[in-house]
JSON list of C-alpha atoms and ligand atoms in Angstrom, two decimals:
[
{"chain": "A", "resi": 1, "resn": "MET", "atom": "CA", "xyz": [7.40, 17.62, 12.75]},
{"chain": "A", "resi": 2, "resn": "THR", "atom": "CA", "xyz": [7.00, 15.29, 9.81]},
{"chain": "A", "resi": 3, "resn": "ASP", "atom": "CA", "xyz": [3.64, 15.17, 8.10]},
{"chain": "A", "resi": 4, "resn": "THR", "atom": "CA", "xyz": [2.38, 11.68, 9.00]},
{"chain": "A", "resi": 5, "resn": "VAL", "atom": "CA", "xyz": [-0.99, 9.94, 9.09]},
{"chain": "A", "resi": 6, "resn": "LYS", "atom": "CA", "xyz": [-2.05, 6.52, 10.33]},
{"chain": "A", "resi": 7, "resn": "CYS", "atom": "CA", "xyz": [-0.76, 3.55, 8.34]},
{"chain": "A", "resi": 8, "resn": "PRO", "atom": "CA", "xyz": [-3.68, 1.40, 7.04]},
{"chain": "A", "resi": 9, "resn": "GLY", "atom": "CA", "xyz": [-1.61, -1.77, 7.49]},
{"chain": "A", "resi": 10, "resn": "CYS", "atom": "CA", "xyz": [-0.60, -1.47, 11.14]},
{"chain": "A", "resi": 11, "resn": "LEU", "atom": "CA", "xyz": [-0.86, 0.77, 14.18]},
{"chain": "A", "resi": 12, "resn": "GLY", "atom": "CA", "xyz": [2.09, 2.88, 13.06]},
{"chain": "A", "resi": 13, "resn": "ARG", "atom": "CA", "xyz": [2.38, 6.10, 11.11]},
{"chain": "A", "resi": 14, "resn": "ARG", "atom": "CA", "xyz": [3.20, 6.66, 7.47]},
{"chain": "A", "resi": 15, "resn": "ARG", "atom": "CA", "xyz": [4.21, 9.69, 5.46]},
{"chain": "A", "resi": 16, "resn": "ARG", "atom": "CA", "xyz": [1.19, 11.27, 3.85]},
{"chain": "A", "resi": 17, "resn": "ALA", "atom": "CA", "xyz": [2.68, 10.78, 0.37]},
{"chain": "A", "resi": 18, "resn": "ASP", "atom": "CA", "xyz": [3.12, 7.02, 0.86]},
{"chain": "A", "resi": 19, "resn": "TYR", "atom": "CA", "xyz": [0.52, 4.24, 0.77]},
{"chain": "A", "resi": 20, "resn": "LEU", "atom": "CA", "xyz": [1.98, 2.43, 3.81]},
{"chain": "A", "resi": 21, "resn": "CYS", "atom": "CA", "xyz": [4.68, 2.87, 6.44]},
{"chain": "A", "resi": 22, "resn": "ASN", "atom": "CA", "xyz": [8.15, 1.57, 5.56]},
{"chain": "A", "resi": 23, "resn": "THR", "atom": "CA", "xyz": [7.72, -1.61, 7.59]},
{"chain": "A", "resi": 24, "resn": "CYS", "atom": "CA", "xyz": [4.45, -2.58, 5.88]},
{"chain": "A", "resi": 25, "resn": "TRP", "atom": "CA", "xyz": [5.75, -1.57, 2.45]},
{"chain": "A", "resi": 26, "resn": "ARG", "atom": "CA", "xyz": [8.76, -3.85, 2.79]},
{"chain": "A", "resi": 27, "resn": "THR", "atom": "CA", "xyz": [6.48, -6.72, 3.87]},
{"chain": "A", "resi": 28, "resn": "LEU", "atom": "CA", "xyz": [4.50, -6.63, 0.59]},
{"chain": "A", "resi": 29, "resn": "PRO", "atom": "CA", "xyz": [5.61, -9.03, -2.18]},
{"chain": "A", "resi": 30, "resn": "ALA", "atom": "CA", "xyz": [8.15, -7.38, -4.50]},
{"chain": "A", "resi": 31, "resn": "SER", "atom": "CA", "xyz": [5.79, -7.72, -7.47]},
{"chain": "A", "resi": 32, "resn": "THR", "atom": "CA", "xyz": [3.03, -5.93, -5.56]},
{"chain": "A", "resi": 33, "resn": "ARG", "atom": "CA", "xyz": [5.40, -3.12, -4.58]},
{"chain": "A", "resi": 34, "resn": "GLY", "atom": "CA", "xyz": [6.50, -2.72, -8.18]},
{"chain": "A", "resi": 35, "resn": "ARG", "atom": "CA", "xyz": [2.92, -2.50, -9.38]},
{"chain": "A", "resi": 36, "resn": "LEU", "atom": "CA", "xyz": [1.85, -0.06, -6.69]},
{"chain": "A", "resi": 37, "resn": "ALA", "atom": "CA", "xyz": [4.86, 2.13, -7.42]},
{"chain": "A", "resi": 38, "resn": "ARG", "atom": "CA", "xyz": [3.68, 2.73, -11.00]},
{"chain": "A", "resi": 39, "resn": "HIS", "atom": "CA", "xyz": [1.54, 5.83, -11.38]},
{"chain": "A", "resi": 40, "resn": "ASP", "atom": "CA", "xyz": [-0.42, 5.12, -14.53]},
{"chain": "A", "resi": 41, "resn": "ALA", "atom": "CA", "xyz": [-4.12, 5.00, -15.42]},
{"chain": "A", "resi": 42, "resn": "ARG", "atom": "CA", "xyz": [-4.69, 1.97, -13.21]},
{"chain": "A", "resi": 43, "resn": "ALA", "atom": "CA", "xyz": [-2.86, 3.27, -10.14]},
{"chain": "A", "resi": 44, "resn": "PHE", "atom": "CA", "xyz": [-6.11, 4.16, -8.37]},
{"chain": "A", "resi": 45, "resn": "GLN", "atom": "CA", "xyz": [-7.59, 0.72, -9.05]},
{"chain": "A", "resi": 46, "resn": "ARG", "atom": "CA", "xyz": [-4.48, -0.92, -7.53]},
{"chain": "A", "resi": 47, "resn": "LEU", "atom": "CA", "xyz": [-4.72, 1.29, -4.45]},
{"chain": "A", "resi": 48, "resn": "ARG", "atom": "CA", "xyz": [-8.34, 0.24, -4.03]},
{"chain": "A", "resi": 49, "resn": "GLU", "atom": "CA", "xyz": [-7.29, -3.41, -4.27]},
{"chain": "A", "resi": 50, "resn": "LEU", "atom": "CA", "xyz": [-4.64, -2.83, -1.63]},
{"chain": "A", "resi": 51, "resn": "HIS", "atom": "CA", "xyz": [-7.13, -1.17, 0.69]},
{"chain": "A", "resi": 52, "resn": "SER", "atom": "CA", "xyz": [-9.79, -3.84, 0.28]},
{"chain": "A", "resi": 53, "resn": "ALA", "atom": "CA", "xyz": [-7.18, -6.54, 0.97]},
{"chain": "A", "resi": 54, "resn": "LEU", "atom": "CA", "xyz": [-6.16, -4.67, 4.12]},
{"chain": "A", "resi": 55, "resn": "ALA", "atom": "CA", "xyz": [-9.81, -4.29, 5.13]},
{"chain": "A", "resi": 56, "resn": "ALA", "atom": "CA", "xyz": [-10.22, -8.07, 4.71]},
{"chain": "A", "resi": 57, "resn": "ARG", "atom": "CA", "xyz": [-7.17, -8.52, 6.99]},
{"chain": "A", "resi": 58, "resn": "THR", "atom": "CA", "xyz": [-5.17, -10.23, 4.25]},
{"chain": "A", "resi": 59, "resn": "PRO", "atom": "CA", "xyz": [-1.56, -10.64, 5.46]},
{"chain": "A", "resi": 60, "resn": "LEU", "atom": "CA", "xyz": [0.65, -8.03, 3.78]},
{"chain": "A", "resi": 61, "resn": "ALA", "atom": "CA", "xyz": [3.08, -10.69, 2.59]},
{"chain": "A", "resi": 62, "resn": "ILE", "atom": "CA", "xyz": [0.46, -12.23, 0.27]},
{"chain": "A", "resi": 63, "resn": "ILE", "atom": "CA", "xyz": [-1.40, -9.15, -0.97]},
{"chain": "A", "resi": 64, "resn": "ARG", "atom": "CA", "xyz": [-1.45, -8.93, -4.77]},
{"chain": "A", "resi": 65, "resn": "VAL", "atom": "CA", "xyz": [-2.82, -6.21, -7.05]},
{"chain": "A", "resi": 66, "resn": "SER", "atom": "CA", "xyz": [-3.60, -5.99, -10.77]},
{"chain": "A", "resi": 67, "resn": "PRO", "atom": "CA", "xyz": [-0.69, -5.63, -13.23]},
{"chain": "B", "resi": 101, "resn": "ZN", "atom": "ZN1", "xyz": [2.34, 0.06, 8.62]}
]
């Protein structure tokens, strides 16, 4: 059984290592995906921005995070 947890963007499941399930991830703007995929000093800040946007029910297609 794959190690999955609830996806924060929908009612589906995601892999524990990923931020979102594949469907939600592909719905994000390409620039947002590129930024979230970088694991630098600001990665945690971007993840927080993603989660607060999701908590505010911002549509995935228009969620943006810091460069
Ligand atoms: Zn999802």
